[in-house]
JSON list of C-alpha atoms in Angstrom, two decimals:
[
{"chain": "A", "resi": 1, "resn": "UNK", "atom": "CA", "xyz": [6.19, 39.74, -22.13]},
{"chain": "A", "resi": 2, "resn": "UNK", "atom": "CA", "xyz": [9.33, 41.67, -23.08]},
{"chain": "A", "resi": 3, "resn": "UNK", "atom": "CA", "xyz": [10.33, 39.53, -26.03]},
{"chain": "A", "resi": 4, "resn": "UNK", "atom": "CA", "xyz": [11.82, 40.66, -29.30]},
{"chain": "A", "resi": 5, "resn": "UNK", "atom": "CA", "xyz": [12.37, 37.85, -31.80]},
{"chain": "A", "resi": 6, "resn": "UNK", "atom": "CA", "xyz": [14.78, 37.82, -34.71]},
{"chain": "A", "resi": 7, "resn": "UNK", "atom": "CA", "xyz": [15.22, 35.45, -37.64]},
{"chain": "A", "resi": 8, "resn": "UNK", "atom": "CA", "xyz": [17.39, 33.87, -38.81]},
{"chain": "A", "resi": 9, "resn": "UNK", "atom": "CA", "xyz": [19.82, 33.22, -35.94]},
{"chain": "A", "resi": 10, "resn": "UNK", "atom": "CA", "xyz": [22.70, 32.75, -38.33]},
{"chain": "A", "resi": 11, "resn": "UNK", "atom": "CA", "xyz": [23.14, 33.80, -41.96]},
{"chain": "A", "resi": 12, "resn": "UNK", "atom": "CA", "xyz": [25.99, 33.19, -44.37]},
{"chain": "A", "resi": 13, "resn": "UNK", "atom": "CA", "xyz": [25.85, 35.04, -47.66]},
{"chain": "A", "resi": 14, "resn": "UNK", "atom": "CA", "xyz": [28.02, 35.86, -50.61]},
{"chain": "A", "resi": 15, "resn": "UNK", "atom": "CA", "xyz": [28.75, 39.37, -51.76]},
{"chain": "A", "resi": 16, "resn": "UNK", "atom": "CA", "xyz": [26.28, 39.09, -54.64]},
{"chain": "A", "resi": 17, "resn": "UNK", "atom": "CA", "xyz": [23.39, 37.68, -52.61]},
{"chain": "A", "resi": 18, "resn": "UNK", "atom": "CA", "xyz": [20.22, 39.42, -51.48]},
{"chain": "A", "resi": 19, "resn": "UNK", "atom": "CA", "xyz": [18.88, 38.45, -48.09]},
{"chain": "A", "resi": 20, "resn": "UNK", "atom": "CA", "xyz": [16.65, 39.87, -45.37]},
{"chain": "A", "resi": 21, "resn": "UNK", "atom": "CA", "xyz": [16.76, 39.94, -41.58]},
{"chain": "A", "resi": 22, "resn": "UNK", "atom": "CA", "xyz": [13.48, 39.98, -39.69]},
{"chain": "A", "resi": 23, "resn": "UNK", "atom": "CA", "xyz": [12.50, 41.32, -36.30]},
{"chain": "A", "resi": 24, "resn": "UNK", "atom": "CA", "xyz": [9.16, 41.10, -34.49]},
{"chain": "A", "resi": 25, "resn": "UNK", "atom": "CA", "xyz": [7.75, 42.42, -31.22]},
{"chain": "A", "resi": 26, "resn": "UNK", "atom": "CA", "xyz": [4.27, 42.21, -29.74]},
{"chain": "A", "resi": 27, "resn": "UNK", "atom": "CA", "xyz": [4.71, 44.59, -26.84]},
{"chain": "A", "resi": 28, "resn": "UNK", "atom": "CA", "xyz": [2.89, 47.44, -28.57]},
{"chain": "A", "resi": 29, "resn": "UNK", "atom": "CA", "xyz": [6.15, 49.37, -28.85]},
{"chain": "A", "resi": 30, "resn": "UNK", "atom": "CA", "xyz": [6.16, 52.18, -31.40]},
{"chain": "A", "resi": 31, "resn": "UNK", "atom": "CA", "xyz": [9.91, 52.61, -31.82]},
{"chain": "A", "resi": 32, "resn": "UNK", "atom": "CA", "xyz": [12.12, 49.93, -33.38]},
{"chain": "A", "resi": 33, "resn": "UNK", "atom": "CA", "xyz": [15.85, 49.92, -33.94]},
{"chain": "A", "resi": 34, "resn": "UNK", "atom": "CA", "xyz": [18.58, 48.15, -35.89]},
{"chain": "A", "resi": 35, "resn": "UNK", "atom": "CA", "xyz": [22.06, 47.94, -34.39]},
{"chain": "A", "resi": 36, "resn": "UNK", "atom": "CA", "xyz": [25.30, 46.44, -35.68]},
{"chain": "A", "resi": 37, "resn": "UNK", "atom": "CA", "xyz": [27.71, 44.91, -33.19]},
{"chain": "A", "resi": 38, "resn": "UNK", "atom": "CA", "xyz": [31.25, 43.83, -33.90]},
{"chain": "A", "resi": 39, "resn": "UNK", "atom": "CA", "xyz": [33.03, 41.42, -31.57]},
{"chain": "A", "resi": 40, "resn": "UNK", "atom": "CA", "xyz": [33.94, 42.87, -28.16]},
{"chain": "A", "resi": 41, "resn": "UNK", "atom": "CA", "xyz": [32.40, 46.26, -29.05]},
{"chain": "A", "resi": 42, "resn": "UNK", "atom": "CA", "xyz": [29.19, 47.97, -27.97]},
{"chain": "A", "resi": 43, "resn": "UNK", "atom": "CA", "xyz": [26.23, 48.05, -30.37]},
{"chain": "A", "resi": 44, "resn": "UNK", "atom": "CA", "xyz": [26.26, 50.81, -33.01]},
{"chain": "A", "resi": 45, "resn": "UNK", "atom": "CA", "xyz": [22.95, 52.35, -33.99]},
{"chain": "A", "resi": 46, "resn": "UNK", "atom": "CA", "xyz": [22.03, 51.99, -37.67]},
{"chain": "A", "resi": 47, "resn": "UNK", "atom": "CA", "xyz": [18.33, 52.91, -38.06]},
{"chain": "A", "resi": 48, "resn": "UNK", "atom": "CA", "xyz": [15.37, 53.95, -35.95]},
{"chain": "A", "resi": 49, "resn": "UNK", "atom": "CA", "xyz": [11.71, 53.71, -36.90]},
{"chain": "A", "resi": 50, "resn": "UNK", "atom": "CA", "xyz": [9.13, 55.62, -34.94]},
{"chain": "A", "resi": 51, "resn": "UNK", "atom": "CA", "xyz": [5.45, 54.98, -35.64]},
{"chain": "A", "resi": 52, "resn": "UNK", "atom": "CA", "xyz": [6.52, 53.07, -38.76]},
{"chain": "A", "resi": 53, "resn": "UNK", "atom": "CA", "xyz": [8.43, 56.04, -40.19]},
{"chain": "A", "resi": 54, "resn": "UNK", "atom": "CA", "xyz": [12.20, 56.17, -40.55]},
{"chain": "A", "resi": 55, "resn": "UNK", "atom": "CA", "xyz": [13.44, 58.67, -37.96]},
{"chain": "A", "resi": 56, "resn": "UNK", "atom": "CA", "xyz": [17.17, 58.07, -37.91]},
{"chain": "A", "resi": 57, "resn": "UNK", "atom": "CA", "xyz": [19.61, 56.75, -40.49]},
{"chain": "A", "resi": 58, "resn": "UNK", "atom": "CA", "xyz": [23.11, 56.89, -39.06]},
{"chain": "A", "resi": 59, "resn": "UNK", "atom": "CA", "xyz": [24.76, 57.34, -42.48]},
{"chain": "A", "resi": 60, "resn": "UNK", "atom": "CA", "xyz": [24.45, 53.63, -43.18]},
{"chain": "A", "resi": 61, "resn": "UNK", "atom": "CA", "xyz": [25.54, 52.49, -46.68]},
{"chain": "A", "resi": 62, "resn": "UNK", "atom": "CA", "xyz": [22.68, 51.93, -49.10]},
{"chain": "A", "resi": 63, "resn": "UNK", "atom": "CA", "xyz": [23.47, 48.21, -49.32]},
{"chain": "A", "resi": 64, "resn": "UNK", "atom": "CA", "xyz": [21.48, 48.06, -46.05]},
{"chain": "A", "resi": 65, "resn": "UNK", "atom": "CA", "xyz": [17.81, 48.91, -46.58]},
{"chain": "A", "resi": 66, "resn": "UNK", "atom": "CA", "xyz": [15.39, 48.95, -43.65]},
{"chain": "A", "resi": 67, "resn": "UNK", "atom": "CA", "xyz": [11.65, 48.45, -43.89]},
{"chain": "A", "resi": 68, "resn": "UNK", "atom": "CA", "xyz": [8.87, 48.66, -41.32]},
{"chain": "A", "resi": 69, "resn": "UNK", "atom": "CA", "xyz": [5.78, 46.96, -42.82]},
{"chain": "A", "resi": 70, "resn": "UNK", "atom": "CA", "xyz": [3.71, 47.45, -39.64]},
{"chain": "A", "resi": 71, "resn": "UNK", "atom": "CA", "xyz": [4.11, 48.40, -36.02]},
{"chain": "A", "resi": 72, "resn": "UNK", "atom": "CA", "xyz": [5.23, 44.90, -34.99]},
{"chain": "A", "resi": 73, "resn": "UNK", "atom": "CA", "xyz": [7.68, 44.08, -37.76]},
{"chain": "A", "resi": 74, "resn": "UNK", "atom": "CA", "xyz": [11.04, 45.43, -38.84]},
{"chain": "A", "resi": 75, "resn": "UNK", "atom": "CA", "xyz": [13.10, 44.11, -41.72]},
{"chain": "A", "resi": 76, "resn": "UNK", "atom": "CA", "xyz": [16.64, 44.79, -42.87]},
{"chain": "A", "resi": 77, "resn": "UNK", "atom": "CA", "xyz": [17.24, 44.02, -46.53]},
{"chain": "A", "resi": 78, "resn": "UNK", "atom": "CA", "xyz": [20.82, 43.21, -47.47]},
{"chain": "A", "resi": 79, "resn": "UNK", "atom": "CA", "xyz": [22.35, 43.44, -50.94]},
{"chain": "A", "resi": 80, "resn": "UNK", "atom": "CA", "xyz": [25.92, 43.42, -52.23]},
{"chain": "A", "resi": 81, "resn": "UNK", "atom": "CA", "xyz": [27.43, 43.31, -48.77]},
{"chain": "A", "resi": 82, "resn": "UNK", "atom": "CA", "xyz": [31.15, 43.34, -48.05]},
{"chain": "A", "resi": 83, "resn": "UNK", "atom": "CA", "xyz": [33.08, 40.96, -45.76]},
{"chain": "A", "resi": 84, "resn": "UNK", "atom": "CA", "xyz": [33.53, 43.81, -43.26]},
{"chain": "A", "resi": 85, "resn": "UNK", "atom": "CA", "xyz": [29.73, 43.84, -42.83]},
{"chain": "A", "resi": 86, "resn": "UNK", "atom": "CA", "xyz": [30.02, 40.53, -40.98]},
{"chain": "A", "resi": 87, "resn": "UNK", "atom": "CA", "xyz": [28.71, 41.19, -37.47]},
{"chain": "A", "resi": 88, "resn": "UNK", "atom": "CA", "xyz": [25.89, 40.52, -35.03]},
{"chain": "A", "resi": 89, "resn": "UNK", "atom": "CA", "xyz": [22.79, 42.49, -36.07]},
{"chain": "A", "resi": 90, "resn": "UNK", "atom": "CA", "xyz": [20.54, 43.36, -33.19]},
{"chain": "A", "resi": 91, "resn": "UNK", "atom": "CA", "xyz": [16.98, 44.58, -33.25]},
{"chain": "A", "resi": 92, "resn": "UNK", "atom": "CA", "xyz": [15.46, 46.48, -30.34]},
{"chain": "A", "resi": 93, "resn": "UNK", "atom": "CA", "xyz": [12.18, 48.13, -29.50]},
{"chain": "A", "resi": 94, "resn": "UNK", "atom": "CA", "xyz": [10.95, 50.69, -27.00]},
{"chain": "A", "resi": 95, "resn": "UNK", "atom": "CA", "xyz": [7.56, 52.02, -26.06]},
{"chain": "A", "resi": 96, "resn": "UNK", "atom": "CA", "xyz": [8.42, 55.43, -27.44]},
{"chain": "A", "resi": 97, "resn": "UNK", "atom": "CA", "xyz": [11.53, 57.37, -28.45]},
{"chain": "A", "resi": 98, "resn": "UNK", "atom": "CA", "xyz": [12.70, 57.94, -24.93]},
{"chain": "A", "resi": 99, "resn": "UNK", "atom": "CA", "xyz": [12.25, 54.64, -23.27]},
{"chain": "A", "resi": 100, "resn": "UNK", "atom": "CA", "xyz": [13.86, 51.46, -22.20]},
{"chain": "A", "resi": 101, "resn": "UNK", "atom": "CA", "xyz": [15.03, 49.44, -25.18]},
{"chain": "A", "resi": 102, "resn": "UNK", "atom": "CA", "xyz": [14.51, 45.70, -25.26]},
{"chain": "A", "resi": 103, "resn": "UNK", "atom": "CA", "xyz": [16.82, 43.72, -27.52]},
{"chain": "A", "resi": 104, "resn": "UNK", "atom": "CA", "xyz": [16.34, 40.59, -29.56]},
{"chain": "A", "resi": 105, "resn": "UNK", "atom": "CA", "xyz": [18.87, 37.74, -29.61]},
{"chain": "A", "resi": 106, "resn": "UNK", "atom": "CA", "xyz": [20.47, 38.96, -32.83]},
{"chain": "A", "resi": 107, "resn": "UNK", "atom": "CA", "xyz": [21.35, 37.53, -36.22]},
{"chain": "A", "resi": 108, "resn": "UNK", "atom": "CA", "xyz": [24.96, 36.48, -36.68]},
{"chain": "A", "resi": 109, "resn": "UNK", "atom": "CA", "xyz": [25.81, 37.49, -40.27]},
{"chain": "A", "resi": 110, "resn": "UNK", "atom": "CA", "xyz": [28.84, 36.24, -42.15]},
{"chain": "A", "resi": 111, "resn": "UNK", "atom": "CA", "xyz": [29.64, 37.69, -45.58]},
{"chain": "A", "resi": 112, "resn": "UNK", "atom": "CA", "xyz": [32.00, 35.61, -47.69]},
{"chain": "B", "resi": 1, "resn": "UNK", "atom": "CA", "xyz": [30.10, 65.43, -25.53]},
{"chain": "B", "resi": 2, "resn": "UNK", "atom": "CA", "xyz": [28.54, 62.04, -25.34]},
{"chain": "B", "resi": 3, "resn": "UNK", "atom": "CA", "xyz": [30.66, 59.63, -23.41]},
{"chain": "B", "resi": 4, "resn": "UNK", "atom": "CA", "xyz": [30.07, 56.62, -21.22]},
{"chain": "B", "resi": 5, "resn": "UNK", "atom": "CA", "xyz": [33.17, 55.01, -19.78]},
{"chain": "B", "resi": 6, "resn": "UNK", "atom": "CA", "xyz": [33.67, 51.78, -17.92]},
{"chain": "B", "resi": 7, "resn": "UNK", "atom": "CA", "xyz": [36.61, 49.58, -17.03]},
{"chain": "B", "resi": 8, "resn": "UNK", "atom": "CA", "xyz": [37.11, 46.74, -19.48]},
{"chain": "B", "resi": 9, "resn": "UNK", "atom": "CA", "xyz": [37.68, 43.78, -17.21]},
{"chain": "B", "resi": 10, "resn": "UNK", "atom": "CA", "xyz": [36.76, 42.50, -13.73]},
{"chain": "B", "resi": 11, "resn": "UNK", "atom": "CA", "xyz": [37.61, 39.16, -12.17]},
{"chain": "B", "resi": 12, "resn": "UNK", "atom": "CA", "xyz": [35.96, 37.90, -8.95]},
{"chain": "B", "resi": 13, "resn": "UNK", "atom": "CA", "xyz": [35.64, 34.64, -7.04]},
{"chain": "B", "resi": 14, "resn": "UNK", "atom": "CA", "xyz": [32.33, 32.80, -6.95]},
{"chain": "B", "resi": 15, "resn": "UNK", "atom": "CA", "xyz": [30.32, 33.91, -3.94]},
{"chain": "B", "resi": 16, "resn": "UNK", "atom": "CA", "xyz": [32.00, 37.32, -3.70]},
{"chain": "B", "resi": 17, "resn": "UNK", "atom": "CA", "xyz": [30.31, 40.60, -4.63]},
{"chain": "B", "resi": 18, "resn": "UNK", "atom": "CA", "xyz": [31.12, 42.22, -7.97]},
{"chain": "B", "resi": 19, "resn": "UNK", "atom": "CA", "xyz": [31.04, 45.97, -8.47]},
{"chain": "B", "resi": 20, "resn": "UNK", "atom": "CA", "xyz": [31.07, 47.31, -12.01]},
{"chain": "B", "resi": 21, "resn": "UNK", "atom": "CA", "xyz": [31.58, 51.05, -12.37]},
{"chain": "B", "resi": 22, "resn": "UNK", "atom": "CA", "xyz": [30.59, 53.50, -15.07]},
{"chain": "B", "resi": 23, "resn": "UNK", "atom": "CA", "xyz": [30.98, 57.24, -15.56]},
{"chain": "B", "resi": 24, "resn": "UNK", "atom": "CA", "xyz": [29.04, 59.42, -17.95]},
{"chain": "B", "resi": 25, "resn": "UNK", "atom": "CA", "xyz": [29.52, 62.99, -19.07]},
{"chain": "B", "resi": 26, "resn": "UNK", "atom": "CA", "xyz": [26.06, 64.34, -19.87]},
{"chain": "B", "resi": 27, "resn": "UNK", "atom": "CA", "xyz": [24.31, 65.74, -16.82]},
{"chain": "B", "resi": 28, "resn": "UNK", "atom": "CA", "xyz": [20.98, 65.72, -18.68]},
{"chain": "B", "resi": 29, "resn": "UNK", "atom": "CA", "xyz": [20.93, 61.92, -18.79]},
{"chain": "B", "resi": 30, "resn": "UNK", "atom": "CA", "xyz": [17.42, 60.75, -18.00]},
{"chain": "B", "resi": 31, "resn": "UNK", "atom": "CA", "xyz": [17.69, 56.97, -17.95]},
{"chain": "B", "resi": 32, "resn": "UNK", "atom": "CA", "xyz": [20.73, 54.91, -17.03]},
{"chain": "B", "resi": 33, "resn": "UNK", "atom": "CA", "xyz": [20.84, 51.23, -17.84]},
{"chain": "B", "resi": 34, "resn": "UNK", "atom": "CA", "xyz": [22.75, 48.06, -17.26]},
{"chain": "B", "resi": 35, "resn": "UNK", "atom": "CA", "xyz": [22.64, 45.41, -19.98]},
{"chain": "B", "resi": 36, "resn": "UNK", "atom": "CA", "xyz": [24.18, 41.92, -19.81]},
{"chain": "B", "resi": 37, "resn": "UNK", "atom": "CA", "xyz": [25.47, 40.11, -22.88]},
{"chain": "B", "resi": 38, "resn": "UNK", "atom": "CA", "xyz": [26.50, 36.48, -22.81]},
{"chain": "B", "resi": 39, "resn": "UNK", "atom": "CA", "xyz": [28.65, 35.06, -25.65]},
{"chain": "B", "resi": 40, "resn": "UNK", "atom": "CA", "xyz": [26.74, 34.89, -28.93]},
{"chain": "B", "resi": 41, "resn": "UNK", "atom": "CA", "xyz": [23.57, 36.37, -27.42]},
{"chain": "B", "resi": 42, "resn": "UNK", "atom": "CA", "xyz": [21.71, 39.65, -27.57]},
{"chain": "B", "resi": 43, "resn": "UNK", "atom": "CA", "xyz": [21.64, 42.29, -24.86]},
{"chain": "B", "resi": 44, "resn": "UNK", "atom": "CA", "xyz": [19.53, 41.45, -21.82]},
{"chain": "B", "resi": 45, "resn": "UNK", "atom": "CA", "xyz": [18.20, 44.42, -19.89]},
{"chain": "B", "resi": 46, "resn": "UNK", "atom": "CA", "xyz": [19.22, 43.83, -16.28]},
{"chain": "B", "resi": 47, "resn": "UNK", "atom": "CA", "xyz": [17.97, 47.00, -14.66]},
{"chain": "B", "resi": 48, "resn": "UNK", "atom": "CA", "xyz": [17.62, 50.71, -15.20]},
{"chain": "B", "resi": 49, "resn": "UNK", "atom": "CA", "xyz": [17.38, 53.77, -13.01]},
{"chain": "B", "resi": 50, "resn": "UNK", "atom": "CA", "xyz": [15.84, 57.17, -13.55]},
{"chain": "B", "resi": 51, "resn": "UNK", "atom": "CA", "xyz": [18.14, 60.13, -13.01]},
{"chain": "B", "resi": 52, "resn": "UNK", "atom": "CA", "xyz": [16.01, 61.36, -10.10]},
{"chain": "B", "resi": 53, "resn": "UNK", "atom": "CA", "xyz": [16.79, 58.20, -8.09]},
{"chain": "B", "resi": 54, "resn": "UNK", "atom": "CA", "xyz": [19.90, 57.38, -6.05]},
{"chain": "B", "resi": 55, "resn": "UNK", "atom": "CA", "xyz": [19.53, 53.66, -5.68]},
{"chain": "B", "resi": 56, "resn": "UNK", "atom": "CA", "xyz": [17.59, 50.72, -7.01]},
{"chain": "B", "resi": 57, "resn": "UNK", "atom": "CA", "xyz": [17.69, 47.17, -5.71]},
{"chain": "B", "resi": 58, "resn": "UNK", "atom": "CA", "xyz": [16.41, 44.07, -7.46]},
{"chain": "B", "resi": 59, "resn": "UNK", "atom": "CA", "xyz": [17.26, 40.73, -5.83]},
{"chain": "B", "resi": 60, "resn": "UNK", "atom": "CA", "xyz": [21.05, 40.32, -6.13]},
{"chain": "B", "resi": 61, "resn": "UNK", "atom": "CA", "xyz": [21.48, 43.55, -8.10]},
{"chain": "B", "resi": 62, "resn": "UNK", "atom": "CA", "xyz": [21.99, 46.99, -6.58]},
{"chain": "B", "resi": 63, "resn": "UNK", "atom": "CA", "xyz": [22.40, 50.09, -8.72]},
{"chain": "B", "resi": 64, "resn": "UNK", "atom": "CA", "xyz": [23.85, 53.24, -7.17]},
{"chain": "B", "resi": 65, "resn": "UNK", "atom": "CA", "xyz": [23.74, 56.61, -8.90]},
{"chain": "B", "resi": 66, "resn": "UNK", "atom": "CA", "xyz": [25.88, 59.57, -7.85]},
{"chain": "B", "resi": 67, "resn": "UNK", "atom": "CA", "xyz": [24.62, 62.44, -9.98]},
{"chain": "B", "resi": 68, "resn": "UNK", "atom": "CA", "xyz": [27.16, 64.91, -8.67]},
{"chain": "B", "resi": 69, "resn": "UNK", "atom": "CA", "xyz": [30.07, 62.75, -9.82]},
{"chain": "B", "resi": 70, "resn": "UNK", "atom": "CA", "xyz": [28.12, 61.30, -12.80]},
{"chain": "B", "resi": 71, "resn": "UNK", "atom": "CA", "xyz": [28.96, 57.84, -11.54]},
{"chain": "B", "resi": 72, "resn": "UNK", "atom": "CA", "xyz": [26.84, 54.71, -11.84]},
{"chain": "B", "resi": 73, "resn": "UNK", "atom": "CA", "xyz": [27.65, 51.34, -10.33]},
{"chain": "B", "resi": 74, "resn": "UNK", "atom": "CA", "xyz": [26.19, 47.85, -10.47]},
{"chain": "B", "resi": 75, "resn": "UNK", "atom": "CA", "xyz": [26.74, 45.55, -7.53]},
{"chain": "B", "resi": 76, "resn": "UNK", "atom": "CA", "xyz": [26.07, 41.84, -7.96]},
{"chain": "B", "resi": 77, "resn": "UNK", "atom": "CA", "xyz": [25.84, 40.04, -4.64]},
{"chain": "B", "resi": 78, "resn": "UNK", "atom": "CA", "xyz": [26.89, 36.39, -4.31]},
{"chain": "B", "resi": 79, "resn": "UNK", "atom": "CA", "xyz": [28.33, 36.31, -7.84]},
{"chain": "B", "resi": 80, "resn": "UNK", "atom": "CA", "xyz": [27.85, 33.03, -9.66]},
{"chain": "B", "resi": 81, "resn": "UNK", "atom": "CA", "xyz": [29.66, 31.52, -12.66]},
{"chain": "B", "resi": 82, "resn": "UNK", "atom": "CA", "xyz": [26.48, 32.20, -14.67]},
{"chain": "B", "resi": 83, "resn": "UNK", "atom": "CA", "xyz": [27.08, 35.91, -14.13]},
{"chain": "B", "resi": 84, "resn": "UNK", "atom": "CA", "xyz": [30.16, 35.74, -16.36]},
{"chain": "B", "resi": 85, "resn": "UNK", "atom": "CA", "xyz": [29.33, 38.02, -19.29]},
{"chain": "B", "resi": 86, "resn": "UNK", "atom": "CA", "xyz": [29.91, 41.50, -20.68]},
{"chain": "B", "resi": 87, "resn": "UNK", "atom": "CA", "xyz": [28.03, 44.23, -18.84]},
{"chain": "B", "resi": 88, "resn": "UNK", "atom": "CA", "xyz": [27.19, 47.43, -20.74]},
{"chain": "B", "resi": 89, "resn": "UNK", "atom": "CA", "xyz": [26.39, 50.68, -19.03]},
{"chain": "B", "resi": 90, "resn": "UNK", "atom": "CA", "xyz": [24.19, 52.97, -21.16]},
{"chain": "B", "resi": 91, "resn": "UNK", "atom": "CA", "xyz": [22.37, 56.26, -20.92]},
{"chain": "B", "resi": 92, "resn": "UNK", "atom": "CA", "xyz": [19.69, 58.14, -22.79]},
{"chain": "B", "resi": 93, "resn": "UNK", "atom": "CA", "xyz": [18.28, 61.62, -22.33]},
{"chain": "B", "resi": 94, "resn": "UNK", "atom": "CA", "xyz": [15.13, 63.53, -23.08]},
{"chain": "B", "resi": 95, "resn": "UNK", "atom": "CA", "xyz": [16.77, 65.77, -25.66]},
{"chain": "B", "resi": 96, "resn": "UNK", "atom": "CA", "xyz": [18.69, 62.90, -27.21]},
{"chain": "B", "resi": 97, "resn": "UNK", "atom": "CA", "xyz": [15.87, 61.64, -29.36]},
{"chain": "B", "resi": 98, "resn": "UNK", "atom": "CA", "xyz": [16.07, 57.93, -29.82]},
{"chain": "B", "resi": 99, "resn": "UNK", "atom": "CA", "xyz": [19.74, 57.49, -29.13]},
{"chain": "B", "resi": 100, "resn": "UNK", "atom": "CA", "xyz": [21.12, 55.38, -26.33]},
{"chain": "B", "resi": 101, "resn": "UNK", "atom": "CA", "xyz": [24.83, 55.85, -25.65]},
{"chain": "B", "resi": 102, "resn": "UNK", "atom": "CA", "xyz": [26.66, 52.66, -24.64]},
{"chain": "B", "resi": 103, "resn": "UNK", "atom": "CA", "xyz": [29.90, 52.22, -22.78]},
{"chain": "B", "resi": 104, "resn": "UNK", "atom": "CA", "xyz": [32.52, 49.83, -24.15]},
{"chain": "B", "resi": 105, "resn": "UNK", "atom": "CA", "xyz": [31.40, 47.04, -21.80]},
{"chain": "B", "resi": 106, "resn": "UNK", "atom": "CA", "xyz": [33.01, 45.39, -18.78]},
{"chain": "B", "resi": 107, "resn": "UNK", "atom": "CA", "xyz": [33.88, 41.73, -19.12]},
{"chain": "B", "resi": 108, "resn": "UNK", "atom": "CA", "xyz": [33.13, 39.98, -15.82]},
{"chain": "B", "resi": 109, "resn": "UNK", "atom": "CA", "xyz": [34.99, 36.74, -15.22]},
{"chain": "B", "resi": 110, "resn": "UNK", "atom": "CA", "xyz": [33.86, 34.62, -12.26]},
{"chain": "B", "resi": 111, "resn": "UNK", "atom": "CA", "xyz": [36.32, 32.07, -10.92]},
{"chain": "B", "resi": 112, "resn": "UNK", "atom": "CA", "xyz": [34.89, 28.91, -9.35]}
]
């Protein structure tokens, strides 16, 4: 099973809202990733967790707050977003840091 | 520097072979990947090749790696309309930590 699941599939939020994106994998992978993808562009790395510790933060604004409650779950908490944050947010996981990454289906986020 | 380049668009007739090309700059690349992304979906791992291999075949897919020229290609035999998607070439390396470098993506259009 190489499945990464993400909820919700779609999310519309206002600039004053607080929401969370969720990602789950049961492959025993120890590295999990958040990417942001704008239309017709490749994914851009936002955060990496390795063994439930934040390893990489690619200078992402603080209105995005990641959390890794356990080795199977990854959350992205959203607060006071801007319309330009509208994008497809992809979660991925890999067995370790250097390893094949498996992606989830993404959450399509629209900020009004 | 870190660079993965691919042509942006390819159009083929149904039943023909498609060849999508990619060049990369870092000779220490360890893994090279091909991902497929259909509209509104996440990235699907199609295949990957280790840098110590020259070729990998998986059903209709053939990956060729020319390390000397830092050139990677994906051949899809008997291309079907369901193969229409964006194909991303990507690479990661042992000293690159958790980062995977993506190309801009090649949009494959299959004409019936």
